[in-house]
């Protein structure tokens, strides 16, 4: 009985996770410059992986520990990779979108 | 014995727990689990002896119950903020006129330890519309999808929110 | 079972959209960001395959894939910064 309920909750988590993937990739297409794309894709796909893995873990309870380790690993490393890539791209000369309102990082370099 | 030296046994315990999480599988027999446990203890101690000097000075210290409590609070606040961030991002991505106003702002931080800065940067990257780009002596440079305030202090209050207070509790 | 087909459909559309940015993206960084998103989706897909074929051991594939993806992103970042 309780396993059936957990199974359906897990299905809901999996479905929400895959919707976040879809949102992330739509953001990847629609956003105007690299940094906004990075914002859209990094956040949504990280939460997507987290939700997806927890969902599968609820559907198959004995897998939960290993799935949580994978999820923890993804949540810890995805922002590190995104930050490193953002800084590297900025230093490699990729410009912000022309309608951006402020750029304090550039002011730092001019000092 | 400084607090940094005290943290060494805890490193081995954390490594052992991660190892046990890796080797656990459904229907594992007691005998092979004990074998894995022995191998895990040996590997955890060996890795700790070889690498503990790289962990010194990062601010990673022993598990005082108060720190653990702060960390659990931080974790749940973080999860909630992450869900809010994603709903916000979904609203931006799906609205036809793309309501964004991006920019890079600077935010000061009073956290000193590298580990605390890492956690703050990760939390900022995964929460509403912000992405940490770089740290320097004075603070962090953050790309923000909807710039609400260019001033260092007020922007910091919006972006860092409760994270910094909780992290100060964890790492002090 | 129909539920799993729906999930796979959504993931396939996501991969298709990501691949569009991967092929078109004006700069190398855009491609790297698209690749990062695609590896996250692939990790989830590997876990889904493990669930459907009921093999616990397949989860290790997903784990190793996630680790290698992280190392790859860091390597690309180092290369763009000229440190490689």
CSV table of C-alpha atoms in Angstrom, one decimal:
chain,number,residue,atom,x,y,z
A,1,UNK,CA,0.0,0.0,0.0
A,2,UNK,CA,2.5,2.6,1.1
A,3,UNK,CA,4.9,1.4,-1.6
A,4,UNK,CA,2.2,2.2,-4.2
A,5,UNK,CA,1.8,5.7,-2.8
A,6,UNK,CA,5.5,6.2,-2.9
A,7,UNK,CA,5.6,4.9,-6.4
A,8,UNK,CA,3.1,7.5,-7.6
A,9,UNK,CA,4.9,10.3,-5.7
A,10,UNK,CA,8.1,9.1,-7.4
A,11,UNK,CA,6.4,9.3,-10.8
A,12,UNK,CA,5.4,12.9,-10.1
A,13,UNK,CA,9.0,13.8,-9.2
A,14,UNK,CA,10.3,12.2,-12.4
A,15,UNK,CA,7.7,14.1,-14.4
A,16,UNK,CA,8.6,17.4,-12.8
A,17,UNK,CA,12.3,16.7,-13.3
A,18,UNK,CA,11.8,16.0,-17.0
A,19,UNK,CA,9.7,19.2,-17.4
A,20,UNK,CA,12.6,21.2,-15.8
A,21,UNK,CA,14.9,19.7,-18.5
A,22,UNK,CA,12.6,20.9,-21.2
A,23,UNK,CA,12.5,24.4,-19.6
A,24,UNK,CA,16.2,24.5,-19.4
A,25,UNK,CA,16.8,23.7,-23.0
A,26,UNK,CA,14.0,26.1,-24.1
A,27,UNK,CA,15.9,28.8,-22.1
A,28,UNK,CA,19.1,27.7,-23.8
A,29,UNK,CA,17.5,28.5,-27.2
A,30,UNK,CA,15.7,31.7,-26.3
A,31,UNK,CA,18.1,33.6,-24.1
A,32,UNK,CA,20.1,36.3,-25.9
A,33,UNK,CA,23.7,35.9,-24.6
A,34,UNK,CA,26.0,33.3,-23.1
A,35,UNK,CA,25.6,34.3,-19.4
A,36,UNK,CA,21.8,34.3,-19.5
A,37,UNK,CA,21.8,31.0,-21.3
A,38,UNK,CA,24.1,29.6,-18.6
A,39,UNK,CA,21.7,30.9,-15.9
A,40,UNK,CA,18.8,29.2,-17.6
A,41,UNK,CA,20.4,25.9,-18.3
A,42,UNK,CA,22.5,25.4,-15.2
A,43,UNK,CA,19.8,26.0,-12.6
A,44,UNK,CA,17.0,24.2,-14.2
A,45,UNK,CA,18.9,21.1,-15.3
A,46,UNK,CA,20.5,20.8,-11.8
A,47,UNK,CA,17.1,20.8,-10.1
A,48,UNK,CA,15.9,18.5,-12.9
A,49,UNK,CA,18.5,15.9,-12.1
A,50,UNK,CA,17.9,16.2,-8.4
A,51,UNK,CA,14.1,15.7,-8.8
A,52,UNK,CA,14.5,13.0,-11.4
A,53,UNK,CA,16.9,10.9,-9.2
A,54,UNK,CA,14.8,11.3,-6.1
A,55,UNK,CA,11.8,10.3,-8.1
A,56,UNK,CA,13.4,7.1,-9.3
A,57,UNK,CA,14.6,6.4,-5.8
A,58,UNK,CA,11.1,6.6,-4.5
A,59,UNK,CA,10.0,4.2,-7.2
A,60,UNK,CA,12.7,1.7,-6.3
A,61,UNK,CA,13.4,2.3,-2.6
A,62,UNK,CA,16.5,0.1,-2.3
A,63,UNK,CA,18.3,2.3,-4.9
A,64,UNK,CA,17.8,5.4,-2.9
A,65,UNK,CA,21.3,5.6,-1.3
A,66,UNK,CA,23.3,5.4,-4.4
A,67,UNK,CA,20.9,7.8,-6.3
A,68,UNK,CA,21.3,10.3,-3.5
A,69,UNK,CA,25.1,10.1,-3.8
A,70,UNK,CA,24.8,10.8,-7.6
A,71,UNK,CA,22.4,13.7,-6.9
A,72,UNK,CA,24.6,15.2,-4.2
A,73,UNK,CA,27.6,15.0,-6.6
A,74,UNK,CA,25.7,16.7,-9.4
A,75,UNK,CA,24.4,19.5,-7.1
A,76,UNK,CA,27.9,20.1,-5.7
A,77,UNK,CA,29.7,20.1,-9.1
A,78,UNK,CA,27.3,21.8,-11.5
A,79,UNK,CA,27.6,25.3,-10.0
A,80,UNK,CA,31.4,25.0,-9.8
A,81,UNK,CA,31.6,24.1,-13.5
A,82,UNK,CA,29.3,26.9,-14.4
A,83,UNK,CA,31.2,29.5,-12.5
A,84,UNK,CA,34.5,28.3,-14.0
A,85,UNK,CA,33.1,28.4,-17.5
A,86,UNK,CA,31.6,31.8,-17.0
A,87,UNK,CA,34.8,33.3,-15.7
A,88,UNK,CA,36.8,31.7,-18.5
A,89,UNK,CA,34.4,32.9,-21.2
A,90,UNK,CA,34.5,36.5,-19.8
A,91,UNK,CA,38.3,36.5,-19.7
A,92,UNK,CA,38.3,35.0,-23.2
A,93,UNK,CA,36.5,38.1,-24.4
A,94,UNK,CA,32.8,37.1,-24.8
A,95,UNK,CA,30.7,40.2,-24.4
A,96,UNK,CA,27.6,40.7,-22.4
A,97,UNK,CA,24.3,41.3,-24.1
A,98,UNK,CA,24.2,44.9,-25.4
A,99,UNK,CA,21.1,45.7,-23.3
A,100,UNK,CA,22.8,44.8,-20.1
A,101,UNK,CA,22.5,47.5,-17.5
A,102,UNK,CA,25.7,47.3,-15.5
A,103,UNK,CA,29.1,45.6,-15.6
A,104,UNK,CA,31.1,45.9,-12.5
A,105,UNK,CA,33.5,43.2,-13.5
A,106,UNK,CA,34.7,45.3,-16.4
A,107,UNK,CA,35.3,48.3,-14.2
A,108,UNK,CA,37.5,46.1,-12.0
A,109,UNK,CA,39.7,45.4,-15.0
A,110,UNK,CA,40.0,49.0,-16.0
A,111,UNK,CA,41.2,50.0,-12.6
B,1,UNK,CA,46.3,20.2,19.1
B,2,UNK,CA,44.6,22.8,17.0
B,3,UNK,CA,41.1,22.6,15.7
B,4,UNK,CA,42.5,21.9,12.2
B,5,UNK,CA,44.3,18.8,13.5
B,6,UNK,CA,41.2,17.7,15.2
B,7,UNK,CA,39.3,17.6,11.9
B,8,UNK,CA,41.5,14.8,10.5
B,9,UNK,CA,39.6,11.8,12.0
B,10,UNK,CA,36.3,13.3,10.8
B,11,UNK,CA,37.7,13.4,7.2
B,12,UNK,CA,38.3,9.6,7.4
B,13,UNK,CA,34.7,9.1,8.8
B,14,UNK,CA,33.2,11.1,6.0
B,15,UNK,CA,35.2,9.2,3.4
B,16,UNK,CA,34.2,5.9,4.9
B,17,UNK,CA,30.5,6.8,4.8
B,18,UNK,CA,30.8,7.8,1.1
B,19,UNK,CA,32.5,4.5,0.4
B,20,UNK,CA,29.8,2.5,2.2
B,21,UNK,CA,27.2,4.4,0.1
B,22,UNK,CA,29.0,3.4,-3.0
B,23,UNK,CA,29.4,-0.3,-2.2
B,24,UNK,CA,25.9,-0.8,-0.8
B,25,UNK,CA,23.6,-2.7,-3.1
B,26,UNK,CA,20.2,-4.4,-2.7
B,27,UNK,CA,20.6,-8.0,-1.3
B,28,UNK,CA,24.3,-7.7,-0.4
B,29,UNK,CA,25.3,-10.5,2.0
B,30,UNK,CA,26.5,-9.7,5.5
B,31,UNK,CA,29.9,-11.4,4.8
B,32,UNK,CA,30.7,-9.3,1.7
B,33,UNK,CA,29.5,-6.2,3.5
B,34,UNK,CA,32.0,-6.7,6.3
B,35,UNK,CA,34.7,-7.3,3.7
B,36,UNK,CA,33.8,-4.0,2.0
B,37,UNK,CA,33.8,-2.3,5.4
B,38,UNK,CA,37.4,-3.5,6.1
B,39,UNK,CA,38.6,-2.3,2.7
B,40,UNK,CA,36.8,1.0,3.3
B,41,UNK,CA,38.5,1.6,6.6
B,42,UNK,CA,41.9,0.9,5.1
B,43,UNK,CA,41.3,3.1,2.1
B,44,UNK,CA,39.8,5.9,4.1
B,45,UNK,CA,42.7,6.0,6.5
B,46,UNK,CA,45.2,5.8,3.7
B,47,UNK,CA,43.6,8.6,1.7
B,48,UNK,CA,43.3,10.8,4.9
B,49,UNK,CA,47.0,10.3,5.7
B,50,UNK,CA,48.0,11.2,2.1
B,51,UNK,CA,45.7,14.2,1.6
B,52,UNK,CA,44.9,15.8,4.9
B,53,UNK,CA,47.4,18.6,4.5
B,54,UNK,CA,45.4,19.8,1.5
B,55,UNK,CA,42.4,20.3,3.7
B,56,UNK,CA,44.1,22.5,6.2
B,57,UNK,CA,43.3,26.2,6.2
B,58,UNK,CA,40.1,25.7,4.2
B,59,UNK,CA,37.9,26.1,7.3
B,60,UNK,CA,36.7,22.6,7.2
B,61,UNK,CA,36.6,21.6,10.9
B,62,UNK,CA,35.1,19.2,13.3
B,63,UNK,CA,31.4,18.4,13.6
B,64,UNK,CA,30.2,20.4,16.5
B,65,UNK,CA,26.4,19.8,16.9
B,66,UNK,CA,25.7,23.5,16.5
B,67,UNK,CA,27.5,23.5,13.1
B,68,UNK,CA,25.6,20.4,12.0
B,69,UNK,CA,22.3,22.1,13.0
B,70,UNK,CA,23.2,25.3,11.1
B,71,UNK,CA,24.2,23.2,8.1
B,72,UNK,CA,20.9,21.3,8.1
B,73,UNK,CA,19.0,24.7,8.3
B,74,UNK,CA,21.2,26.0,5.4
B,75,UNK,CA,20.4,22.9,3.4
B,76,UNK,CA,16.6,23.3,3.7
B,77,UNK,CA,16.7,27.0,3.1
B,78,UNK,CA,18.9,26.3,0.0
B,79,UNK,CA,16.4,23.7,-1.3
B,80,UNK,CA,13.5,26.0,-0.9
B,81,UNK,CA,15.3,28.9,-2.6
B,82,UNK,CA,16.3,26.6,-5.4
B,83,UNK,CA,12.7,25.6,-6.1
B,84,UNK,CA,11.7,29.3,-6.1
B,85,UNK,CA,14.6,30.1,-8.4
B,86,UNK,CA,13.5,27.5,-10.9
B,87,UNK,CA,9.9,28.6,-10.9
B,88,UNK,CA,11.1,32.2,-11.5
B,89,UNK,CA,13.3,31.0,-14.3
B,90,UNK,CA,10.4,29.1,-15.8
B,91,UNK,CA,8.3,32.3,-15.8
B,92,UNK,CA,11.0,34.2,-17.5
B,93,UNK,CA,11.7,31.6,-20.2
B,94,UNK,CA,8.1,31.0,-21.0
B,95,UNK,CA,6.9,34.6,-21.2
B,96,UNK,CA,6.8,35.8,-24.8
B,97,UNK,CA,8.6,39.2,-24.3
B,98,UNK,CA,11.5,37.7,-22.3
B,99,UNK,CA,11.5,40.2,-19.3
B,100,UNK,CA,15.2,40.3,-18.5
B,101,UNK,CA,17.5,43.1,-17.4
B,102,UNK,CA,21.0,41.5,-17.0
B,103,UNK,CA,24.1,42.9,-15.6
B,104,UNK,CA,27.1,42.0,-13.4
B,105,UNK,CA,27.0,43.4,-9.9
B,106,UNK,CA,29.6,43.3,-7.1
B,107,UNK,CA,28.7,42.0,-3.7
B,108,UNK,CA,30.9,42.1,-0.6
B,109,UNK,CA,31.1,39.2,1.7
B,110,UNK,CA,32.5,38.9,5.2
B,111,UNK,CA,33.2,35.2,5.0
B,112,UNK,CA,36.9,34.4,5.2
B,113,UNK,CA,37.4,30.6,4.8
B,114,UNK,CA,37.7,29.2,1.3
B,115,UNK,CA,35.2,26.4,2.1
B,116,UNK,CA,32.6,29.0,3.3
B,117,UNK,CA,33.1,31.0,0.1
B,118,UNK,CA,32.7,27.9,-2.0
B,119,UNK,CA,29.4,27.1,-0.4
B,120,UNK,CA,28.1,30.7,-0.7
B,121,UNK,CA,29.1,30.8,-4.3
B,122,UNK,CA,27.4,27.5,-5.1
B,123,UNK,CA,24.3,28.6,-3.3
B,124,UNK,CA,24.2,31.9,-5.1
B,125,UNK,CA,24.7,30.1,-8.5
B,126,UNK,CA,21.8,27.8,-7.9
B,127,UNK,CA,19.3,30.4,-6.6
B,128,UNK,CA,17.2,33.2,-8.1
B,129,UNK,CA,18.7,34.5,-11.3
B,130,UNK,CA,22.2,34.9,-10.1
B,131,UNK,CA,25.5,33.3,-11.2
B,132,UNK,CA,28.8,33.8,-9.4
B,133,UNK,CA,31.6,34.7,-11.8
B,134,UNK,CA,34.6,35.5,-9.8
B,135,UNK,CA,35.9,36.3,-6.3
B,136,UNK,CA,38.5,38.9,-5.4
B,137,UNK,CA,39.6,40.4,-2.1
B,138,UNK,CA,36.6,42.6,-1.7
B,139,UNK,CA,33.8,40.3,-2.7
B,140,UNK,CA,32.1,38.4,-5.4
B,141,UNK,CA,31.1,39.4,-8.9
B,142,UNK,CA,27.7,38.1,-9.7
B,143,UNK,CA,25.8,38.0,-13.0
B,144,UNK,CA,22.1,38.8,-12.3
B,145,UNK,CA,19.3,38.3,-14.7
B,146,UNK,CA,17.0,41.0,-13.3
B,147,UNK,CA,19.2,43.7,-11.8
B,148,UNK,CA,17.1,45.3,-9.0
B,149,UNK,CA,19.8,47.3,-7.4
B,150,UNK,CA,23.3,48.2,-8.4
B,151,UNK,CA,24.5,49.3,-5.0
B,152,UNK,CA,26.8,46.8,-3.3
B,153,UNK,CA,25.1,46.7,0.1
B,154,UNK,CA,21.5,46.5,-1.0
B,155,UNK,CA,22.2,44.1,-3.8
B,156,UNK,CA,24.1,41.9,-1.4
B,157,UNK,CA,21.1,41.9,1.0
B,158,UNK,CA,18.8,40.7,-1.8
B,159,UNK,CA,21.2,38.1,-3.2
B,160,UNK,CA,22.8,36.6,-0.2
B,161,UNK,CA,19.7,36.8,2.0
B,162,UNK,CA,19.9,34.3,4.8
B,163,UNK,CA,22.7,32.2,3.3
B,164,UNK,CA,25.5,34.3,4.7
B,165,UNK,CA,24.2,34.3,8.2
B,166,UNK,CA,23.7,30.5,8.2
B,167,UNK,CA,27.1,29.9,6.7
B,168,UNK,CA,28.7,32.1,9.3
B,169,UNK,CA,27.1,29.8,11.9
B,170,UNK,CA,28.5,26.7,10.1
B,171,UNK,CA,32.0,27.9,9.7
B,172,UNK,CA,32.7,30.0,12.7
C,1,UNK,CA,4.4,2.0,-19.1
C,2,UNK,CA,2.8,4.7,-21.2
C,3,UNK,CA,4.2,7.1,-18.5
C,4,UNK,CA,7.7,6.1,-19.3
C,5,UNK,CA,7.1,6.7,-23.0
C,6,UNK,CA,5.9,10.3,-22.1
C,7,UNK,CA,9.1,10.9,-20.0
C,8,UNK,CA,11.3,9.6,-22.8
C,9,UNK,CA,9.5,11.8,-25.3
C,10,UNK,CA,10.1,14.9,-23.1
C,11,UNK,CA,13.7,14.0,-22.7
C,12,UNK,CA,14.1,13.4,-26.4
C,13,UNK,CA,12.7,16.9,-27.2
C,14,UNK,CA,15.0,18.4,-24.6
C,15,UNK,CA,18.0,16.7,-26.1
C,16,UNK,CA,16.9,17.9,-29.6
C,17,UNK,CA,16.7,21.5,-28.4
C,18,UNK,CA,20.0,21.3,-26.6
C,19,UNK,CA,21.6,19.8,-29.7
C,20,UNK,CA,20.4,22.7,-31.8
C,21,UNK,CA,22.3,25.1,-29.5
C,22,UNK,CA,25.3,22.8,-29.5
C,23,UNK,CA,25.4,22.8,-33.3
C,24,UNK,CA,24.6,26.4,-33.9
C,25,UNK,CA,26.0,28.3,-30.8
C,26,UNK,CA,28.1,31.2,-32.1
C,27,UNK,CA,31.0,30.7,-29.7
C,28,UNK,CA,32.8,27.8,-28.2
C,29,UNK,CA,31.5,28.7,-24.7
C,30,UNK,CA,27.9,28.4,-26.0
C,31,UNK,CA,28.6,25.0,-27.2
C,32,UNK,CA,30.2,24.1,-23.8
C,33,UNK,CA,27.1,25.3,-22.0
C,34,UNK,CA,24.8,23.3,-24.2
C,35,UNK,CA,27.0,20.3,-23.7
C,36,UNK,CA,26.8,20.7,-19.9
C,37,UNK,CA,23.0,20.8,-20.1
C,38,UNK,CA,23.0,17.7,-22.3
C,39,UNK,CA,25.3,15.7,-20.0
C,40,UNK,CA,22.8,16.4,-17.1
C,41,UNK,CA,20.0,15.1,-19.2
C,42,UNK,CA,22.0,12.1,-20.2
C,43,UNK,CA,22.8,11.3,-16.6
C,44,UNK,CA,19.0,11.3,-15.9
C,45,UNK,CA,18.5,9.2,-19.0
C,46,UNK,CA,21.0,6.6,-17.9
C,47,UNK,CA,19.3,6.3,-14.5
C,48,UNK,CA,16.0,5.8,-16.4
C,49,UNK,CA,17.5,3.1,-18.5
C,50,UNK,CA,18.8,1.4,-15.3
C,51,UNK,CA,15.3,1.6,-13.8
C,52,UNK,CA,13.6,0.2,-16.9
C,53,UNK,CA,16.1,-2.7,-17.3
C,54,UNK,CA,16.1,-3.3,-13.5
C,55,UNK,CA,19.8,-3.4,-13.2
C,56,UNK,CA,21.3,-1.8,-10.2
C,57,UNK,CA,24.8,-1.9,-11.6
C,58,UNK,CA,23.9,0.5,-14.4
C,59,UNK,CA,23.7,3.3,-11.8
C,60,UNK,CA,27.5,3.2,-11.7
C,61,UNK,CA,27.6,4.1,-15.4
C,62,UNK,CA,25.5,7.2,-14.6
C,63,UNK,CA,27.9,8.1,-11.7
C,64,UNK,CA,31.0,7.8,-13.7
C,65,UNK,CA,29.4,9.8,-16.5
C,66,UNK,CA,28.6,12.6,-14.2
C,67,UNK,CA,32.1,12.7,-12.8
C,68,UNK,CA,33.6,12.7,-16.3
C,69,UNK,CA,31.3,15.5,-17.4
C,70,UNK,CA,32.5,17.7,-14.6
C,71,UNK,CA,36.1,17.0,-15.4
C,72,UNK,CA,35.4,17.8,-19.0
C,73,UNK,CA,33.7,21.2,-18.2
C,74,UNK,CA,36.6,22.2,-16.0
C,75,UNK,CA,39.1,21.2,-18.8
C,76,UNK,CA,37.2,23.3,-21.3
C,77,UNK,CA,37.2,26.3,-18.9
C,78,UNK,CA,40.9,25.9,-18.3
C,79,UNK,CA,41.5,25.8,-22.1
C,80,UNK,CA,39.4,28.9,-22.7
C,81,UNK,CA,41.4,30.7,-20.1
C,82,UNK,CA,44.6,29.7,-21.7
C,83,UNK,CA,45.8,27.6,-18.8
C,84,UNK,CA,46.0,24.3,-20.5
